[in-house]
Amino acid sequence: MSATDGIPDPALVVLVGASGSGKSTWAASRFRASEIVSSDALRAVVGSGEHDLDASADAFDLLDRIVAGRARRRLSVVVDTLGLDPTMRRAWLALARETGLAAVVVRLTAPERVVRQRNRERDRSVPAAVLTRQLRSARRAMAEIDAEGWDLVVDVVHEPEALPRERAPRPVGRPATPGATTLERSPTGEPMSGPAERPARGDRDGPEIVLQVSRFPWGEDPSGWLRGVALAAAEAGFGGVALMDHLIQIPQVDRAWEPIPEPFVALGHLAALGTSLRLGTLCTPVTFRPAGVLAKAVATLDVLTGGHAFVGIGAGWWEREHVAYGIGFPPAREREDLLESAVETVRALWSAGTKPYAGARVSLPETTCYPRPVGTPQILVGGSGKRRTLRTAARLGDACNLPSDPAALDVLVPLLRAHCADAGRDPDEVAVTVLDVPAVGRDREDARARVERLRGRAAAATYAARHHAGTATEHRDRYRRLAESHGVRTVFVAVPDLSGPDDIERLAGLVP
Ligand code: GDP
Ligand code: MG
C-alpha cells in the first residue's frame, strides 16, 4: 500500500472504490473506529447483517445523520461507502464546506484481477456482474473527482505482487481413512450384523437421522471427498447417507454447473467402505431409468452393502433435466401411473424365483433378477405430499417421504393413514419419513452468520424461521418432537452448506 497521506485533522474523508478495493482496511489502519462511519456496519445494526440490502435505506439515513453530527462538532469523520454516487459526494463536500472541515477524497484502486479475486475469497461475495458495474463506475468516478473541488485527493494503490494469480484450491477435507471406520462385514464380505436391519423406529432416542447429500463441493478430489463425508457421517452416528438423484444441479440447491454425480455409481463407491450406513437415493425420479434397471441397480447396491440399500422414488418434477438429457417427461398423471407400475415391477423382480408375474398394472413373462437383494431394500415413495403420491405410498411403499413442516404433516400424515386403511394395510407398515433442510450453527452467532450467507433474496428472519436456524442439539430436539407428534421414523437431513468431511463435526449433535 502506498499512500501520499498528509490528511489534516479534522477532516471529512470520503472513501471511493469498488467492493474489495481495500477501503475498510485502509480506514481501519489510519483512523479510530469511532471516526469511521460504514454503510456495511450500519446495515448490520439496523438489518440482519452487512449485506442486508433491504436495510440500505435505513443504513444510509443513519449514516447521513452520524456524518452530519460529527461534522457539526468538527470531529473527523471517514465515510466508508462505495463513494461512487456523484450526488452523494457533492452533498458530503457541501457539508465539509458548511462545517469548515477539510474536504478529502481517498481513491482506492487495485488491478481488477486483484479486486475480483479478493471479492471471490470473501465470506459473502458481491455477484460478479455487480462488481463489473462497480468497477466501471469506479473508473468514471476516479476521473470526475479531480474536477469536483476537493481540498485534497489521496490515491491509495494496492500493489498486487503479494497475491498469487490463482486462488489456492480449496481444502477438500481429510483424506479417506477406511481403516478408521467400524467394519461391519467380515473380510469375506459376509454381513456380520445380519442383513437389512430396519431403521430405528422413533424410539426414546428419537428418529433415525440420515444425511442427505445434495451439494458436492469436492474440488480436485471427488472420490476422497465422497468417502470422507461418508466415513465422517458413520463416525458421527448417522444411520445412513442418501444422495440426491438429479441430472443437473437443481436451483434450490446450487448453480447448474456445480457437479452432481450419478447416485448409484457414487453409492457403489461408498459401499466399498464397509460401514454400517444405509445407502440409497432420495429421490430417484421414476422417469430416469426403466423400472427393471432401477431394480437391478438397487439389488446390486444391496448386495454390495450387505443389505443396507434403500431407494427413494418419486414422480419427478423438473422438466429441464429431462429435456436436456433427451428423456421423456410425460404429464403428471402419466408419471404417477409410471410410479405405481415401477414400484410393482421392482418388487416383482426382487421376489423369490423366476416365475412369471401378473399384477394389477404389470405383467412380466419371467422375473429373473440376480443378484437378488440380500435384505429387503426399503422403498420410500417421495413427493411433496401430492395426494396421488400418498395413495401410491400407502398401497405400495415401505415408507412415505414428506416435508418436515409440522403444519404440513398435520394434514398429510392422517391422509396417508386413511389411504393405508383403504388399501387394507397396517399403517405401521408404511413409515413416515421427512426431508429437513436445517440451518445448523456451532452456536447462535454462527447460525446467524450462516443464515446471512444462505438466505439469497429471502429476508433473514424468514429464512431463519423456515430453516429453524439453531444449533445441532436444537434441531435434534425438534426431530424428537416430530417423532412424538407425527410418528416420524427417519429424518433425512439436507444441510445446505455442508462443505465436506471436516464439516460433519458441526452436525454431530444431530444424532443421538
Ligand atoms: P472494501 O470492500 O473496499 O472495504 O475492502 P476491504 O478493506 O474490506 O478489503 C477487501 C479484502 O482485501 C479484504 O480481504 C482485505 O483483507 C484485503 N485487502 C485490503 N487491503 C489490502 C492490501 O493492502 N493488501 C492485501 N494483500 N490485501 C488487502
Ligand atoms: Mg468495506
XYZ file of C-alpha atoms and ligand atoms in Angstrom:
541
model
C 0.000 0.000 0.000
C 1.365 3.426 -0.856
C -0.473 6.464 0.401
C 0.564 10.050 -0.134
C -1.136 10.999 3.023
C -0.970 14.374 4.837
C -4.657 14.392 5.726
C -5.458 17.312 8.094
C -7.395 16.803 11.326
C -10.292 17.383 11.484
C -11.344 16.301 8.020
C -14.346 14.873 6.298
C -12.858 11.945 4.389
C -14.824 10.209 1.655
C -13.569 6.801 0.501
C -14.108 5.878 -3.136
C -13.617 2.423 -4.632
C -15.345 -0.801 -5.680
C -16.041 -3.589 -3.183
C -12.796 -5.226 -2.262
C -10.628 -2.268 -3.247
C -9.486 -2.068 0.375
C -11.459 0.897 1.713
C -12.347 -0.502 5.129
C -8.877 -1.958 5.614
C -7.249 1.356 4.802
C -9.628 3.311 7.053
C -9.019 0.948 9.975
C -5.269 1.336 9.612
C -5.412 5.123 9.652
C -8.424 6.156 11.809
C -10.056 5.248 15.099
C -13.153 3.043 14.884
C -15.423 5.840 16.144
C -14.226 8.110 13.356
C -15.321 5.691 10.638
C -18.945 5.536 9.523
C -19.538 2.492 7.357
C -22.717 1.722 5.454
C -21.970 -2.009 5.743
C -21.614 -1.797 9.509
C -24.829 0.199 9.785
C -26.692 -2.381 7.680
C -25.702 -4.894 10.316
C -27.015 -2.541 13.010
C -30.456 -1.947 11.500
C -30.640 -5.106 9.378
C -29.659 -8.731 9.594
C -26.048 -8.250 8.515
C -23.560 -6.234 6.487
C -25.045 -7.491 3.238
C -28.705 -6.990 4.079
C -29.531 -4.771 1.118
C -33.107 -4.405 2.321
C -31.666 -2.377 5.174
C -29.792 0.037 2.879
C -32.239 2.943 3.089
C -32.240 2.884 6.898
C -28.475 2.437 6.992
C -27.804 5.429 4.723
C -30.291 7.513 6.663
C -28.313 6.809 9.831
C -25.020 7.327 8.035
C -26.055 10.809 6.911
C -27.074 11.776 10.433
C -23.873 10.458 12.013
C -21.655 12.153 9.419
C -23.556 15.431 9.867
C -23.451 15.134 13.665
C -19.688 14.637 13.759
C -19.014 17.279 11.142
C -21.045 19.871 13.048
C -18.978 19.069 16.129
C -15.848 19.463 13.988
C -14.831 15.872 14.563
C -13.025 13.942 11.860
C -15.245 11.510 10.054
C -14.462 8.896 7.407
C -17.340 7.946 5.125
C -16.870 4.256 4.269
C -19.290 3.562 1.419
C -18.580 2.788 -2.235
C -18.475 6.579 -2.771
C -19.382 6.092 -6.420
C -22.502 8.247 -6.497
C -21.572 11.824 -7.572
C -24.680 13.333 -5.941
C -23.778 11.883 -2.580
C -20.172 13.020 -2.940
C -21.385 16.550 -3.707
C -23.544 16.576 -0.561
C -20.613 15.485 1.643
C -18.382 18.118 0.044
C -21.057 20.745 0.772
C -21.252 19.544 4.385
C -17.491 19.865 4.774
C -17.610 23.429 3.405
C -20.526 24.321 5.674
C -18.824 22.971 8.813
C -15.307 24.116 7.950
C -13.731 20.654 7.774
C -11.057 19.801 5.234
C -12.786 18.010 2.329
C -10.790 14.926 1.431
C -11.348 12.082 -1.024
C -9.361 8.867 -0.853
C -9.388 6.927 -4.126
C -8.634 3.242 -3.690
C -7.600 1.344 -6.756
C -6.190 -2.095 -7.326
C -5.910 -4.124 -10.537
C -9.285 -5.585 -11.499
C -7.928 -9.090 -11.236
C -6.934 -8.441 -7.628
C -10.282 -6.881 -6.714
C -12.174 -9.790 -8.285
C -10.026 -12.348 -6.562
C -10.459 -10.655 -3.167
C -14.182 -10.491 -3.797
C -14.341 -14.212 -4.553
C -12.430 -15.046 -1.410
C -14.779 -13.087 0.766
C -17.196 -14.721 3.118
C -20.039 -13.306 1.112
C -19.013 -12.011 -2.273
C -20.727 -9.443 -4.418
C -22.149 -11.103 -7.588
C -19.633 -10.875 -10.444
C -21.989 -8.769 -12.599
C -22.498 -6.268 -9.788
C -18.754 -5.989 -9.287
C -18.290 -5.377 -13.017
C -20.726 -2.449 -12.790
C -18.963 -1.118 -9.705
C -15.572 -1.291 -11.388
C -16.935 0.566 -14.405
C -18.475 3.354 -12.340
C -15.322 3.475 -10.180
C -13.279 4.290 -13.296
C -15.717 7.078 -14.112
C -15.699 8.402 -10.529
C -11.898 8.458 -10.327
C -11.846 10.761 -13.370
C -14.680 13.035 -12.186
C -13.234 13.607 -8.710
C -10.396 15.855 -9.956
C -12.939 18.430 -11.133
C -15.182 18.322 -8.061
C -13.211 20.786 -5.948
C -11.932 18.660 -3.035
C -9.213 20.164 -0.826
C -7.154 17.020 -1.031
C -7.307 13.860 -3.132
C -5.306 10.915 -1.826
C -4.569 7.930 -4.061
C -4.101 4.559 -2.433
C -2.856 1.953 -4.858
C -2.537 -1.641 -3.739
C 0.430 -3.434 -5.099
C -0.692 -6.833 -6.293
C 2.659 -8.629 -6.162
C 1.835 -10.414 -2.920
C -1.266 -12.006 -4.357
C -0.927 -15.276 -6.239
C -2.529 -15.305 -9.672
C -4.683 -18.315 -8.993
C -6.750 -18.842 -5.943
C -5.407 -21.694 -3.867
C -7.511 -24.835 -4.301
C -9.992 -25.257 -1.519
C -9.114 -27.917 1.012
C -11.302 -30.918 0.389
C -11.269 -32.292 3.863
C -9.317 -35.045 5.457
C -8.256 -37.944 3.286
C -10.354 -41.028 3.484
C -9.050 -43.495 6.002
C -11.044 -46.675 5.522
C -9.212 -48.290 8.433
C -10.715 -45.763 10.815
C -14.279 -46.887 10.392
C -16.062 -49.705 12.102
C -16.140 -52.580 9.676
C -19.467 -54.279 9.816
C -18.578 -57.011 7.402
C -16.180 -59.869 7.680
C -13.175 -59.979 5.354
C -15.136 -62.227 3.016
C -17.808 -59.606 2.693
C -20.338 -61.527 4.721
C -22.525 -59.199 6.683
C -21.648 -59.731 10.338
C -24.577 -57.960 11.866
C -27.293 -59.574 9.830
C -28.738 -58.076 6.682
C -31.396 -55.477 6.347
C -31.529 -54.125 9.834
C -34.521 -51.888 9.901
C -34.061 -48.242 10.715
C -34.619 -47.123 14.276
C -38.322 -46.810 14.939
C -38.940 -43.434 16.518
C -37.922 -44.707 19.941
C -36.640 -42.906 23.005
C -33.550 -41.763 21.096
C -35.730 -40.099 18.535
C -35.886 -40.856 14.832
C -33.136 -42.294 12.697
C -31.056 -39.493 11.153
C -29.805 -39.955 7.599
C -27.520 -37.432 5.923
C -28.821 -36.391 2.532
C -26.015 -35.020 0.385
C -27.227 -32.608 -2.250
C -24.142 -30.475 -2.973
C -20.751 -31.798 -3.932
C -18.082 -29.118 -3.474
C -15.389 -31.768 -3.874
C -12.688 -29.665 -5.512
C -9.916 -31.739 -7.041
C -10.711 -34.949 -5.172
C -14.260 -36.207 -5.810
C -13.681 -39.723 -4.554
C -11.794 -38.652 -1.426
C -14.460 -36.065 -0.658
C -17.291 -38.586 -1.002
C -15.520 -41.212 1.065
C -14.530 -38.659 3.658
C -18.102 -37.405 4.045
C -19.488 -40.935 4.395
C -16.837 -42.031 6.879
C -17.314 -38.916 8.967
C -21.089 -39.438 8.870
C -20.679 -43.050 10.008
C -18.366 -41.963 12.794
C -20.775 -39.248 13.908
C -23.556 -41.823 14.200
C -25.716 -41.063 11.190
C -27.892 -44.010 10.190
C -27.210 -43.607 6.515
C -26.280 -41.447 3.572
C -28.744 -40.534 0.852
C -27.750 -38.942 -2.426
C -29.957 -36.701 -4.448
C -30.755 -38.025 -7.931
C -30.695 -35.247 -10.492
C -29.025 -34.795 -13.854
C -28.466 -31.066 -13.412
C -27.958 -29.444 -10.026
C -31.335 -28.024 -9.015
C -31.725 -24.271 -8.484
C -32.954 -24.771 -4.916
C -29.518 -26.119 -4.009
C -26.836 -24.567 -6.172
C -25.848 -23.371 -9.617
C -26.466 -25.580 -12.634
C -22.786 -26.037 -13.405
C -21.899 -27.411 -9.974
C -21.211 -31.167 -10.046
C -23.942 -33.659 -9.246
C -22.908 -37.315 -9.614
C -24.913 -40.270 -10.868
C -26.026 -41.596 -7.493
C -25.810 -45.351 -7.964
C -22.234 -45.114 -9.221
C -21.367 -42.877 -6.270
C -23.197 -45.130 -3.783
C -21.337 -48.157 -5.141
C -18.152 -46.295 -4.314
C -19.370 -45.716 -0.756
C -20.461 -49.333 -0.397
C -16.794 -50.313 -0.609
C -16.117 -48.509 2.683
C -17.851 -51.317 4.547
C -19.574 -49.071 7.068
C -22.956 -49.874 8.587
C -24.519 -46.836 6.884
C -27.719 -47.386 4.977
C -27.141 -46.128 1.444
C -29.664 -45.002 -1.109
C -31.197 -42.238 -3.157
C -33.624 -39.522 -2.181
C -35.366 -39.349 -4.521
C -34.956 -41.101 -7.817
C -37.327 -39.759 -10.479
C -39.143 -42.741 -11.934
C -38.642 -41.249 -15.402
C -34.829 -41.632 -15.371
C -34.444 -45.401 -15.620
C -36.701 -48.197 -16.731
C -38.076 -49.799 -13.556
C -36.246 -53.057 -14.209
C -32.914 -51.274 -14.456
C -33.662 -49.495 -11.190
C -34.477 -52.844 -9.562
C -31.126 -54.160 -10.811
C -29.195 -51.134 -9.519
C -30.748 -51.226 -6.047
C -30.373 -55.022 -5.786
C -26.695 -54.666 -6.686
C -26.251 -51.893 -4.109
C -27.976 -54.057 -1.528
C -25.611 -56.915 -2.186
C -22.578 -54.646 -2.061
C -23.701 -53.069 1.241
C -24.645 -56.318 2.883
C -28.328 -55.473 2.947
C -28.170 -51.759 3.679
C -29.641 -50.332 0.479
C -32.777 -48.235 0.204
C -34.363 -46.364 -2.653
C -36.445 -43.231 -2.616
C -38.584 -42.990 -5.699
C -40.814 -40.195 -6.904
C -42.727 -38.991 -9.935
C -40.029 -36.469 -10.947
C -40.810 -32.798 -11.282
C -38.086 -30.939 -13.123
C -38.786 -30.785 -16.827
C -35.497 -29.081 -17.707
C -33.247 -32.001 -16.771
C -35.412 -34.412 -18.761
C -35.411 -32.271 -21.895
C -31.672 -31.602 -21.611
C -30.858 -35.304 -21.402
C -33.324 -36.451 -24.045
C -35.559 -38.192 -21.524
C -39.334 -38.142 -21.895
C -41.286 -36.064 -19.406
C -44.926 -37.101 -19.700
C -47.714 -35.206 -17.932
C -48.044 -35.544 -14.148
C -50.817 -38.127 -14.307
C -48.757 -40.427 -16.505
C -45.730 -40.032 -14.260
C -47.880 -41.004 -11.282
C -49.020 -44.112 -13.210
C -45.412 -44.841 -14.029
C -44.518 -44.558 -10.347
C -47.088 -47.180 -9.392
C -46.055 -49.634 -12.072
C -42.360 -49.056 -11.322
C -42.733 -49.973 -7.648
C -44.717 -53.040 -8.663
C -42.074 -54.065 -11.214
C -39.242 -53.606 -8.738
C -40.991 -55.730 -6.122
C -41.815 -58.419 -8.667
C -38.186 -58.648 -9.775
C -36.985 -58.895 -6.185
C -39.351 -61.679 -5.233
C -38.180 -65.268 -4.947
C -37.698 -67.455 -8.017
C -38.025 -66.634 -11.684
C -41.708 -67.300 -12.171
C -43.894 -65.144 -14.398
C -45.584 -62.179 -12.758
C -49.065 -60.882 -13.448
C -50.174 -57.993 -11.269
C -52.587 -55.100 -11.252
C -50.533 -52.890 -13.570
C -47.624 -55.023 -14.694
C -47.132 -58.391 -16.363
C -43.713 -59.954 -16.800
C -43.068 -63.314 -18.527
C -40.276 -64.085 -16.004
C -38.623 -62.409 -13.027
C -35.015 -63.448 -13.345
C -33.104 -60.859 -11.339
C -29.766 -61.983 -9.943
C -28.214 -60.950 -7.706
C -31.310 -60.757 -5.612
C -31.145 -58.247 -2.768
C -29.742 -59.864 0.372
C -32.177 -57.937 2.536
C -35.361 -56.154 1.605
C -34.319 -52.709 0.472
C -36.702 -50.105 1.815
C -38.754 -48.410 -0.911
C -39.615 -44.854 0.063
C -42.182 -43.151 -2.059
C -41.327 -39.495 -2.108
C -43.227 -36.496 -3.182
C -44.002 -33.104 -1.822
C -47.162 -34.605 -0.401
C -49.267 -34.801 -3.533
C -52.488 -36.738 -2.862
C -51.913 -39.341 -5.532
C -48.366 -39.996 -4.346
C -49.645 -40.544 -0.814
C -52.001 -43.171 -2.133
C -49.212 -44.895 -4.030
C -47.034 -44.829 -0.909
C -49.884 -46.251 1.182
C -50.587 -49.055 -1.267
C -47.092 -49.999 -2.363
C -44.377 -48.286 -0.306
C -42.400 -49.201 2.784
C -42.265 -45.524 3.635
C -43.624 -42.194 2.545
C -41.240 -39.249 2.489
C -42.842 -35.920 3.366
C -41.827 -32.336 4.090
C -40.713 -31.753 7.700
C -43.052 -28.837 8.350
C -45.369 -29.880 11.228
C -48.305 -27.956 9.758
C -47.966 -29.935 6.504
C -47.600 -33.173 8.459
C -50.779 -32.377 10.405
C -52.622 -32.719 7.092
C -50.565 -35.327 5.252
C -49.988 -37.981 7.918
C -53.716 -38.572 8.620
C -54.295 -38.680 4.861
C -51.560 -41.289 4.458
C -53.085 -43.320 7.299
C -56.506 -43.114 5.659
C -55.057 -44.364 2.359
C -53.416 -47.239 4.245
C -56.794 -48.180 5.705
C -58.358 -48.033 2.219
C -55.632 -50.286 0.871
C -56.069 -52.689 3.781
C -52.553 -52.093 5.074
C -51.458 -51.681 8.651
C -50.319 -48.014 8.859
C -47.289 -49.246 10.776
C -46.024 -50.909 7.588
C -45.638 -47.527 5.937
C -43.063 -45.441 7.785
C -43.344 -41.677 7.819
C -40.024 -40.110 6.866
C -39.245 -36.446 6.271
C -36.720 -34.318 4.449
C -35.456 -31.447 6.566
C -33.213 -28.604 5.423
C -31.798 -27.107 8.619
C -29.519 -24.112 9.118
C -27.070 -25.577 11.622
C -24.667 -23.341 13.504
C -21.966 -24.215 16.003
C -23.605 -21.629 18.230
C -26.181 -18.874 17.925
C -23.746 -16.449 16.347
C -22.574 -18.994 13.772
C -26.181 -19.930 12.932
C -26.959 -16.260 12.331
C -23.910 -15.845 10.089
C -24.896 -18.922 8.079
C -28.426 -17.619 7.571
C -26.898 -14.433 6.250
C -24.841 -16.399 3.715
C -27.616 -18.782 2.713
C -30.704 -16.631 2.594
C -30.349 -15.401 -1.018
C -33.165 -12.944 -1.572
C -35.257 -14.146 1.348
C -35.370 -11.879 4.384
C -33.068 -13.117 7.130
C -35.888 -13.633 9.609
C -37.945 -15.594 7.069
C -35.040 -17.853 6.141
C -34.099 -18.411 9.782
C -37.671 -19.416 10.638
C -38.127 -21.666 7.611
C -34.857 -23.495 8.256
C -35.089 -23.406 12.063
C -31.698 -21.706 12.386
C -30.054 -23.028 15.520
C -27.543 -25.429 16.956
C -27.412 -29.155 16.166
C -28.909 -30.005 19.556
C -31.824 -27.676 18.943
C -32.527 -29.441 15.642
C -32.208 -32.794 17.361
C -34.884 -31.787 19.886
C -37.129 -30.741 17.033
C -36.621 -34.128 15.333
C -37.537 -35.863 18.578
C -40.715 -33.824 18.726
C -41.549 -34.815 15.112
C -41.195 -38.454 16.120
C -43.535 -37.939 19.044
C -46.123 -35.774 17.316
C -46.268 -37.378 13.874
C -44.547 -40.734 14.239
C -41.617 -39.688 12.043
C -39.161 -42.594 11.944
C -36.407 -41.195 9.764
C -35.280 -37.628 9.169
C -33.262 -37.052 6.028
C -31.135 -34.055 6.849
C -30.014 -31.959 3.891
C -27.515 -29.421 5.176
C -27.406 -26.706 2.529
C -23.879 -25.537 3.345
C -22.144 -28.837 4.071
C -18.610 -28.186 2.853
C -17.014 -31.584 3.327
C -15.767 -34.265 5.715
C -14.430 -31.846 8.326
C -17.755 -30.074 8.426
C -19.642 -33.169 9.665
C -18.355 -32.430 13.153
C -20.700 -29.416 13.210
C -23.626 -31.811 12.785
C -22.606 -34.364 15.398
C -25.247 -33.107 17.854
C -27.998 -34.061 15.397
C -27.574 -37.747 16.140
C -28.032 -39.484 19.474
P -13.644 -2.735 0.817
O -14.729 -3.576 0.275
O -13.179 -1.739 -0.192
O -13.941 -2.105 2.143
O -12.379 -3.680 1.006
P -11.759 -4.285 2.337
O -10.958 -3.256 3.034
O -12.796 -4.955 3.123
O -10.738 -5.315 1.716
C -11.169 -6.364 0.878
C -10.229 -7.540 1.004
O -8.942 -7.176 0.551
C -10.029 -7.974 2.438
O -9.984 -9.388 2.453
C -8.710 -7.382 2.844
O -8.067 -8.193 3.797
C -7.963 -7.355 1.540
N -7.043 -6.231 1.492
C -7.350 -4.962 1.774
N -6.266 -4.172 1.650
C -5.249 -4.987 1.276
C -3.860 -4.773 0.961
O -3.321 -3.681 1.021
N -3.134 -5.834 0.580
C -3.681 -7.055 0.507
N -2.924 -8.099 0.141
N -4.988 -7.320 0.797
C -5.757 -6.286 1.178
Mg -15.704 -2.239 3.278
